[in-house]
XYZ file of C-alpha atoms in Angstrom:
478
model
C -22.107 29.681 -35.884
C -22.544 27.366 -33.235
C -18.209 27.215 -32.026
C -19.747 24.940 -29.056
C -20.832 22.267 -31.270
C -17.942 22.189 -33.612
C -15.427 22.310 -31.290
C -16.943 19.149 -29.771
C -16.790 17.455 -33.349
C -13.466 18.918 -33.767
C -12.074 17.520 -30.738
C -13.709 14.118 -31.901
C -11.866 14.172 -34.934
C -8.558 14.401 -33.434
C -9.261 11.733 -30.830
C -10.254 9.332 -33.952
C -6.729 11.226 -35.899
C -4.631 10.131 -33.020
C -6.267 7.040 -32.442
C -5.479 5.740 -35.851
C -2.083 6.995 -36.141
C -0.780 4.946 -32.885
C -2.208 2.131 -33.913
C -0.253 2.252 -37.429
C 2.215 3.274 -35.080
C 2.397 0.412 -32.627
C 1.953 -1.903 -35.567
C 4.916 -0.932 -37.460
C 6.620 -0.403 -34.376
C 7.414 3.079 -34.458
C 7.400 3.268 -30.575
C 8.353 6.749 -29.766
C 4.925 7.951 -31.716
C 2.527 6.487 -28.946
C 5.192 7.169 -26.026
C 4.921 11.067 -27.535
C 1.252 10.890 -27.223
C 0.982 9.870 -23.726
C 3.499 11.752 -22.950
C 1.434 14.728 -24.398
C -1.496 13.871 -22.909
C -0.020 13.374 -19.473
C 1.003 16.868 -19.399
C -2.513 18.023 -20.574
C -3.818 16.364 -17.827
C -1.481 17.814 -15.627
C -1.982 21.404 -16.537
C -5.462 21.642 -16.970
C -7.166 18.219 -15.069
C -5.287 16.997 -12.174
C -8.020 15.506 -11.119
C -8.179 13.389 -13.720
C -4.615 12.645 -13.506
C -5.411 11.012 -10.310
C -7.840 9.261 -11.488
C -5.828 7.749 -14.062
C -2.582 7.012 -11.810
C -5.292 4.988 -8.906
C -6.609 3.160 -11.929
C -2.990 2.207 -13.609
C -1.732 1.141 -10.565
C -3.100 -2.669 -10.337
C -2.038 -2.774 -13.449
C 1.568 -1.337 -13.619
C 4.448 -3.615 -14.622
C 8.132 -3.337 -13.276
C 10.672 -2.940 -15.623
C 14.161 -2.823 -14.495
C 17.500 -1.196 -16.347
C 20.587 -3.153 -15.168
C 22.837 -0.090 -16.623
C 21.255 2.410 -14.084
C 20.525 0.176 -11.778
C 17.005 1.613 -11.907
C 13.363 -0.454 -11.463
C 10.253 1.665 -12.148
C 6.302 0.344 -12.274
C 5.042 1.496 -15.394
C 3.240 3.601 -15.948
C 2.457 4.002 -12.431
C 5.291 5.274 -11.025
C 5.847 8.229 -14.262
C 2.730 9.404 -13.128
C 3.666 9.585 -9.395
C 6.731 11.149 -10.612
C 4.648 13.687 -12.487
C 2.626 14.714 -9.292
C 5.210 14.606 -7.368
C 7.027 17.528 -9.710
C 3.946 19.542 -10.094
C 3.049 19.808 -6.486
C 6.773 21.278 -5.593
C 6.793 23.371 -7.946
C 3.126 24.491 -6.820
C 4.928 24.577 -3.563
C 7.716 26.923 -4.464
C 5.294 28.995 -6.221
C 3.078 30.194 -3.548
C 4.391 28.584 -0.610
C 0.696 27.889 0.555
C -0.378 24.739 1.458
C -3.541 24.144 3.996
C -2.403 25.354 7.621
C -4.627 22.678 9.803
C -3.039 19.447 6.951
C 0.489 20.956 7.644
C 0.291 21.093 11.548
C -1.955 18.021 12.140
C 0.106 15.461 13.819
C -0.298 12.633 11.033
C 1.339 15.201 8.104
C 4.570 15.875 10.659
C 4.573 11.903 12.005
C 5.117 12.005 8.455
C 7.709 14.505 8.049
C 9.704 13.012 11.071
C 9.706 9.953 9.163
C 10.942 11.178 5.812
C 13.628 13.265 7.567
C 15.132 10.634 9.706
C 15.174 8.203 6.459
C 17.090 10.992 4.880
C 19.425 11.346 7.481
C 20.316 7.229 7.063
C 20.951 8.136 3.721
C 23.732 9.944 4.570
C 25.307 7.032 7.044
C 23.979 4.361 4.422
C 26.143 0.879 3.474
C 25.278 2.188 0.118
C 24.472 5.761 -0.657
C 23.005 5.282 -4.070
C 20.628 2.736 -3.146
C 19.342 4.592 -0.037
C 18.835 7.591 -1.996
C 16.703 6.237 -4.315
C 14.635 4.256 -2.002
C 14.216 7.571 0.000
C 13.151 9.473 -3.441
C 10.532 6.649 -4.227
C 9.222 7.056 -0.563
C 8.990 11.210 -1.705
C 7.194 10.690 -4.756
C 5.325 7.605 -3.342
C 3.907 10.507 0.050
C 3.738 13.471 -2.225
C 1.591 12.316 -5.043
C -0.687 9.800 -2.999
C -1.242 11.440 0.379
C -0.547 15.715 -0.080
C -1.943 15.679 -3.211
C -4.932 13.532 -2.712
C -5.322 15.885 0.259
C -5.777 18.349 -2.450
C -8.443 16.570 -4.699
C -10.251 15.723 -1.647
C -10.228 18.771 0.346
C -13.268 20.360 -0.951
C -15.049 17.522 -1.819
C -14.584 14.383 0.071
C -16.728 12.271 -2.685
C -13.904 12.498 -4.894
C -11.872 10.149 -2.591
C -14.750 7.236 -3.542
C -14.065 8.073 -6.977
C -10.244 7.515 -6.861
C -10.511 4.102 -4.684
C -13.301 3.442 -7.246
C -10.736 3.721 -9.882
C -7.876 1.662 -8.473
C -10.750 -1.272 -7.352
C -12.243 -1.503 -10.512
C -8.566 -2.355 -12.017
C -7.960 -4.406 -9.295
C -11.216 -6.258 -9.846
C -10.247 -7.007 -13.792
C -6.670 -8.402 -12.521
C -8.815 -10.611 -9.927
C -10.871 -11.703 -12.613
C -7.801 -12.357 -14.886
C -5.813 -14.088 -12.487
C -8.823 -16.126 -11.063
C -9.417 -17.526 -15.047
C -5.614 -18.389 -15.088
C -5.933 -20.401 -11.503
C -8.500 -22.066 -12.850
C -6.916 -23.379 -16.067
C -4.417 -24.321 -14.233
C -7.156 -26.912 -12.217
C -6.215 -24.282 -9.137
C -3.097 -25.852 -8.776
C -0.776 -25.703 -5.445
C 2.476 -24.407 -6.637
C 0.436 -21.946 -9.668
C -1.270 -19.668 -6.646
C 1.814 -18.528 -5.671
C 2.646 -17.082 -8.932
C -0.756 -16.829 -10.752
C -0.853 -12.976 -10.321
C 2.158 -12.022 -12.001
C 3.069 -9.771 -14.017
C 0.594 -7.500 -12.022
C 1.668 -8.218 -8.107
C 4.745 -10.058 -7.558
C 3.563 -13.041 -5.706
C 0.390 -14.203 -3.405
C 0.965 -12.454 -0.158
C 1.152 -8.637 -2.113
C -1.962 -9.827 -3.604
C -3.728 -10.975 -0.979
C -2.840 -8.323 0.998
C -4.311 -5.338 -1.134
C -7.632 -7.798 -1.465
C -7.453 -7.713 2.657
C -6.881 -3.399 2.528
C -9.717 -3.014 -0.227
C -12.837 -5.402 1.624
C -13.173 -2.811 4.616
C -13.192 -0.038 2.327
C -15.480 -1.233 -0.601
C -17.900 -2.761 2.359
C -17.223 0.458 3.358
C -18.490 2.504 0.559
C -21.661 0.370 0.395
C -22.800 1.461 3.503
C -22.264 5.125 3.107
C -25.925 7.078 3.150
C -25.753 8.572 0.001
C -24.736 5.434 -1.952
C -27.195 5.028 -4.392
C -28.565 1.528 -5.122
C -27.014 0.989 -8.552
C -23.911 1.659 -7.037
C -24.365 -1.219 -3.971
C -25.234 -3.068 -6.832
C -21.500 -2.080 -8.112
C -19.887 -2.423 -4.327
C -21.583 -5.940 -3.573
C -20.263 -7.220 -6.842
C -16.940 -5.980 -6.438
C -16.888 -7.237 -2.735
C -17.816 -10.549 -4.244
C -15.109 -10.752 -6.650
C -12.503 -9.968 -3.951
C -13.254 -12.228 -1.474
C -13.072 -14.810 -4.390
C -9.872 -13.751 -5.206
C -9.278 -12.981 -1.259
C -9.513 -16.640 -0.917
C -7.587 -17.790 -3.792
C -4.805 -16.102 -2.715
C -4.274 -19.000 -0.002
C -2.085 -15.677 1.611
C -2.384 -17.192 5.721
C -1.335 -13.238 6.732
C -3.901 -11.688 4.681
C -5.983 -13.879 6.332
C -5.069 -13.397 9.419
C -4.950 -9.623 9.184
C -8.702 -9.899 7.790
C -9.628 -11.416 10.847
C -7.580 -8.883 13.354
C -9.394 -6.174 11.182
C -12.844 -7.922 12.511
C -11.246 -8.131 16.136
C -10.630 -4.545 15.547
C -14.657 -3.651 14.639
C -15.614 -5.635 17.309
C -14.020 -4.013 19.709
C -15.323 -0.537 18.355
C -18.715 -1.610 18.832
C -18.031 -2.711 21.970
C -16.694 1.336 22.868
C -13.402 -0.180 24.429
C -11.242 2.608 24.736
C -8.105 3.114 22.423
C -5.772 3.285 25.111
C -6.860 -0.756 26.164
C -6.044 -1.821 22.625
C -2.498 0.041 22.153
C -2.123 -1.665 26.099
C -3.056 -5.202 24.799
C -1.031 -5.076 21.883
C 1.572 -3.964 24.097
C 0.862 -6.937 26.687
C 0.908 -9.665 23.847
C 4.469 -8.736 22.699
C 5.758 -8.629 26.513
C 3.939 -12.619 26.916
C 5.671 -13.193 23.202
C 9.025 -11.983 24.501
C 8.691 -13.154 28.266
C 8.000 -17.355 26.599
C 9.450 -16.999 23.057
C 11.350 -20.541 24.329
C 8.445 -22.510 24.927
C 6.198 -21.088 21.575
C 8.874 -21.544 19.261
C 9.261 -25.071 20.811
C 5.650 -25.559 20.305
C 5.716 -24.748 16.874
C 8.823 -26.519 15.839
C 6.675 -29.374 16.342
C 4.413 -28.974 13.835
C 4.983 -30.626 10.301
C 2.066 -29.416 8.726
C 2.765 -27.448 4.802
C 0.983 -25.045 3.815
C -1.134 -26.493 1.376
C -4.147 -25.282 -1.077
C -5.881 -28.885 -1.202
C -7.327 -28.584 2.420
C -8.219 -24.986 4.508
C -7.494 -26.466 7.575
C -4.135 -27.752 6.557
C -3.410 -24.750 5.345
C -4.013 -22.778 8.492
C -2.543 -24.975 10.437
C 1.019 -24.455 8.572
C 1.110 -20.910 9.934
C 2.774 -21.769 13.027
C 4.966 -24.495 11.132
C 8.383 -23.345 11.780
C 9.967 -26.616 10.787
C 9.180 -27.996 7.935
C 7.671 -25.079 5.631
C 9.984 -23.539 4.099
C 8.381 -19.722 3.678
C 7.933 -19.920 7.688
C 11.435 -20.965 7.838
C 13.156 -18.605 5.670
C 11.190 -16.034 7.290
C 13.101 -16.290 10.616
C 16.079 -16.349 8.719
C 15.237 -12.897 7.240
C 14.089 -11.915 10.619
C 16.835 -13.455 12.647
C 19.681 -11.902 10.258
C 17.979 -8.290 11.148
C 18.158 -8.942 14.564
C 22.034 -9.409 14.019
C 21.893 -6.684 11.753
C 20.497 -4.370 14.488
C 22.900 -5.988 16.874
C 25.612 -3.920 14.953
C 23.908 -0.962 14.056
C 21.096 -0.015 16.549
C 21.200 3.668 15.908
C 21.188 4.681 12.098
C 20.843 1.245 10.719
C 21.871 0.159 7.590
C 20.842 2.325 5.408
C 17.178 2.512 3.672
C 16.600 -0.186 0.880
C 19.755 -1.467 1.904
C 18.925 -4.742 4.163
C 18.548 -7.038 0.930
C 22.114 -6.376 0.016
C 23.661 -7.054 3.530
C 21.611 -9.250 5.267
C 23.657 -12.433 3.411
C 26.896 -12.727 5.814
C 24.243 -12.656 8.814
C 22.338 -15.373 7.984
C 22.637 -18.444 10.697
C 22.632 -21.905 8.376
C 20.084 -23.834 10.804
C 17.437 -21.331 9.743
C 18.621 -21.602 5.671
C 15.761 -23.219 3.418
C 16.208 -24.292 0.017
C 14.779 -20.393 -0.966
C 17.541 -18.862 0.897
C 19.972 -16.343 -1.441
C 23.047 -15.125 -0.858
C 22.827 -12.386 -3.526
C 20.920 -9.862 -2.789
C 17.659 -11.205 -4.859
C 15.181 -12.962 -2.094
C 13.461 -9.755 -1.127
C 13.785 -8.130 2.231
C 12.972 -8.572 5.978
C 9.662 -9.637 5.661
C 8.022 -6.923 8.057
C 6.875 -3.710 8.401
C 8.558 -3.215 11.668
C 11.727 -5.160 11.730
C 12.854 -4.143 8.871
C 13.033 -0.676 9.136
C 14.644 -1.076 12.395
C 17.634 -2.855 10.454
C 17.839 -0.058 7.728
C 17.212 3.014 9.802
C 17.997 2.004 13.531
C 15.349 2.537 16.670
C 15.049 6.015 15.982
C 13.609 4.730 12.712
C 11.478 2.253 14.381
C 10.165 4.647 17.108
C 8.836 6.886 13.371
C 6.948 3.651 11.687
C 5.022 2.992 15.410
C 4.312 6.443 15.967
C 2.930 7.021 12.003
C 0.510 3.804 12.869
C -0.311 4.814 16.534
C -1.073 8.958 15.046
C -3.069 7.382 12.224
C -5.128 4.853 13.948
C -5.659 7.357 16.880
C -7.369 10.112 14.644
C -9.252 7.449 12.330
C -10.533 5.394 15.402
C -11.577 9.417 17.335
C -12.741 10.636 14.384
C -15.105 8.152 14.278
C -16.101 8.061 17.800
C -16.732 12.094 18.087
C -17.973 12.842 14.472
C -21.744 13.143 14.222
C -22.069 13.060 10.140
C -23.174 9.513 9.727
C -20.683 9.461 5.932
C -17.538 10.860 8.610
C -18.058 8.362 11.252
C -18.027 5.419 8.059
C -15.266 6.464 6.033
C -13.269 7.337 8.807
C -14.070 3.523 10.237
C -13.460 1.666 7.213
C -9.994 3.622 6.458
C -9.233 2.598 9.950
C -9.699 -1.009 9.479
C -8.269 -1.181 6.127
C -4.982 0.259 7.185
C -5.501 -2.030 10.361
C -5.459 -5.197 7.998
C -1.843 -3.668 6.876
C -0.528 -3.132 9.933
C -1.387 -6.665 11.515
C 0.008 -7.913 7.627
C 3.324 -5.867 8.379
C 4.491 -8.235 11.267
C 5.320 -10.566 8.595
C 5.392 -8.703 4.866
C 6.481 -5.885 3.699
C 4.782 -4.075 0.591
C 5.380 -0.218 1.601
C 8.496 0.031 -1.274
C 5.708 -0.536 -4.095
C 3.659 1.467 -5.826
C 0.580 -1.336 -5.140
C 0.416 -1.007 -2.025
C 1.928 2.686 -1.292
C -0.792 4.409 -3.387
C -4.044 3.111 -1.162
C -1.562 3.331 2.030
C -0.754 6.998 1.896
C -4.522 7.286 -0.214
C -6.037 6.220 3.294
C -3.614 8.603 5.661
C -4.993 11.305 3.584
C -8.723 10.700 4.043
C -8.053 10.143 8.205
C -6.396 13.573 8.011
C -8.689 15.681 5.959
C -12.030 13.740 8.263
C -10.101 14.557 11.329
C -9.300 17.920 10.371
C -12.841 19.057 9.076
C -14.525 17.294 12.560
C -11.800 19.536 14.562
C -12.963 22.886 12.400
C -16.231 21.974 12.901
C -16.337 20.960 16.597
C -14.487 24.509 16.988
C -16.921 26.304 15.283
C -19.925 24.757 17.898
């Protein structure tokens, strides 16, 4: 008897079996049947295909939903965030259990950058405005690092392919909600006030959208250009490239663009072999000039009227430095100005993590209040990468978020410069300029506290690690 062949039609027969019985399920609303099955198959997955479980967690992500519980005071992306959870579980317990875990990812400098950062977070916990909060935003950051950076350090490890196949995964899903929300734009007649909102339920508003499209381009361009991509598959890439600038466009986010463009600035310069040391120094000298005539360019832009607008490009790019009239420029230097105050106060431990939408309301100055401005704790928070954290977690915290982005961008950007595998020197480039379009979107969003953006974030901090790691082992070896 051939036990091969019938197992295979056996296995068949309960995927049709299960099949059939949540849809009777779902349609006469017995809910806990199909919750029970995925909650089954999640821990199949888990036990015997992790892989796969990755897989399935990149390609849920675009298309996660938050639901929030007002009782527990609890949000989650679903299912998203379960499955994060999930990893997160399995690789501590892994942990416990042998206590092994890669010596060269444990000691590189981008895994304890990392570690220095979750400790010191931890730490505000304790001095927090408000415990509970902080200690939940500090758990979503663990399950956020564990699941998408050490354990995609563990699918990738032995074969670096399978990172393609994960971003694969979450772009394809992100390519059906660009698709989805493009068709909905466009119903609308592309409407001004509709593109702000014209994503939801999937990302919360343009500039989250537009600001994954921005990561994804250098990566998917990326992939094309890798030597062993087949040509059905830059077939696949060019399409997928195509649909995201569309979307990319659509979003009519001015930071995505502009971070799109610093990412170019960025190539540029790599071509050009200017040293990394000239670009951390420029960067340096352009928030010195910012500091040394903030007076004059803030009076230079409070003359400008132009609103952002999606009827004309240049209009619209021309709002960016509007600081009078427009109200998300505007309410943006309120969120920024009421951190500075914030830090003012509390320069060494900060606020608290999570904690600056909830006290940020008494330090708001009234000549920088827009018609968006809250005073409840529902607007959102700082509205950067950088000055936010300072606010929550003090300049300690601050000096952990620059050195995570020097550490990262240092190995990506060397990696790529010393490597001589031809696939190396590209992945390690476009992971580089992907998390470069982040950083420059950072000055004036903030996206890290969601599972969207988190999961490629920490994704690309784990391919720079494992590249620079297996170019180190190999150099030694030579």
């Amino acid at each position: 008897m051939d036990w091969k062949k019938h197992s295979r039609w056996l296995l068949i027969g309960v995927a049709i079996a299960v099949i059939l019985l949540n849809g009777w399920a779902i349609f006469n609303e017995y809910l806990f049947i199909p919750l029970l099955s995925v909650g089954l198959i999640l821990a199949y997955l888990l036990i015997f295909r992790v892989d796969l479980t990755m897989y399935l967690m990149a390609f849920c992500t675009p298309f996660s939903i938050v639901l929030e519980n007002d009782k527990v005071q609890l949000s989650l992306s679903l299912p998203a965030e379960i499955i994060m959870i999930a990893l997160t579980f399995l690789f501590l317990c892994r942990i416990c259990y042998d206590l092994r875990f890669k010596k060269g990812i444990l000691s590189h400098p981008i895994t304890i950058a990392i570690f220095c950062y979750l400790t010191w977070m931890f730490f505000c916990c304790i001095t927090s405005e408000i415990p509970l909060v902080s200690f939940k935003f500090w758990l979503s950051k663990i399950w956020f690092v564990c699941s998408s950076y050490f354990m995609v350090i563990h699918l990738i490890d032995k074969d670096i392919r399978k990172w393609t196949t994960y971003f694969d995964c979450y772009a394809v899903a992100l390519a059906c909600v660009v698709v989805i929300t493009t068709i909905k734009h466009a119903a609308a007649g592309f409407g001004d006030h509709i593109a702000h909102w014209v994503m939801e339920p999937f990302y919360n508003d343009h500039t989250a959208y537009g600001a994954i499209l921005a990561l994804f381009i250098p990566v998917i361009v990326g992939f094309f250009f890798l030597p062993e991509t087949k040509k059905g598959m830059r077939v696949f890439y060019g399409i997928l490239t195509l649909i995201f600038l569309v979307g990319f466009y659509l979003s009519f986010s001015r930071a995505a663009w502009l971070s799109l463009v610093g990412a170019i600035g960025v190539w540029c310069l790599v071509k050009l072999h200017i040293r990394f040391t000239w670009v951390v120094a420029g960067v340096a000298f352009l928030g010195l000039f910012f500091l040394a005539f903030s007076d004059d360019i803030l009076y230079t832009m409070s003359r400008n009227s132009q609103d952002s607008s999606t009827k004309s490009l240049s209009d619209h790019l021309q709002s960016i430095s509007n600081i009078s009239t427009d109200a998300s420029n505007v309410e943006r230097l309120n969120r920024w100005n009421s951190a500075f105050a914030m830090i003012k106060e509390r320069p060494v431990v900060g606020w608290g993590p999570g904690c600056y939408q909830f006290c940020y309301a008494p330090f708001q100055d009234y000549r920088y209040q827009t018609i968006i401005s809250t005073d409840f704790g529902d607007g959102g928070n700082a509205h950067s990468e950088f000055i936010g954290p300072t606010a929550e977690t003090g300049f300690i915290g601050l000096a952990t978020v620059l050195a995570l982005m020097i550490v990262v961008l240092y190995y990506g950007l060397t990696t790529y410069k010393r490597s001589k595998d031809a696939a190396t020197r590209r992945l390690a480039l476009c992971a580089t300029l992907a998390l470069i379009t982040y950083y420059i979107h950072g000055t004036m969003n903030n996206f890290l506290d969601t599972d969207k953006l988190s999961l490629p974030f920490w994704g690309l901090f784990a391919l720079i690690t494992v590249l620079s790691n297996e170019n180190r082992s190999r150099t030694a070896l030579q």
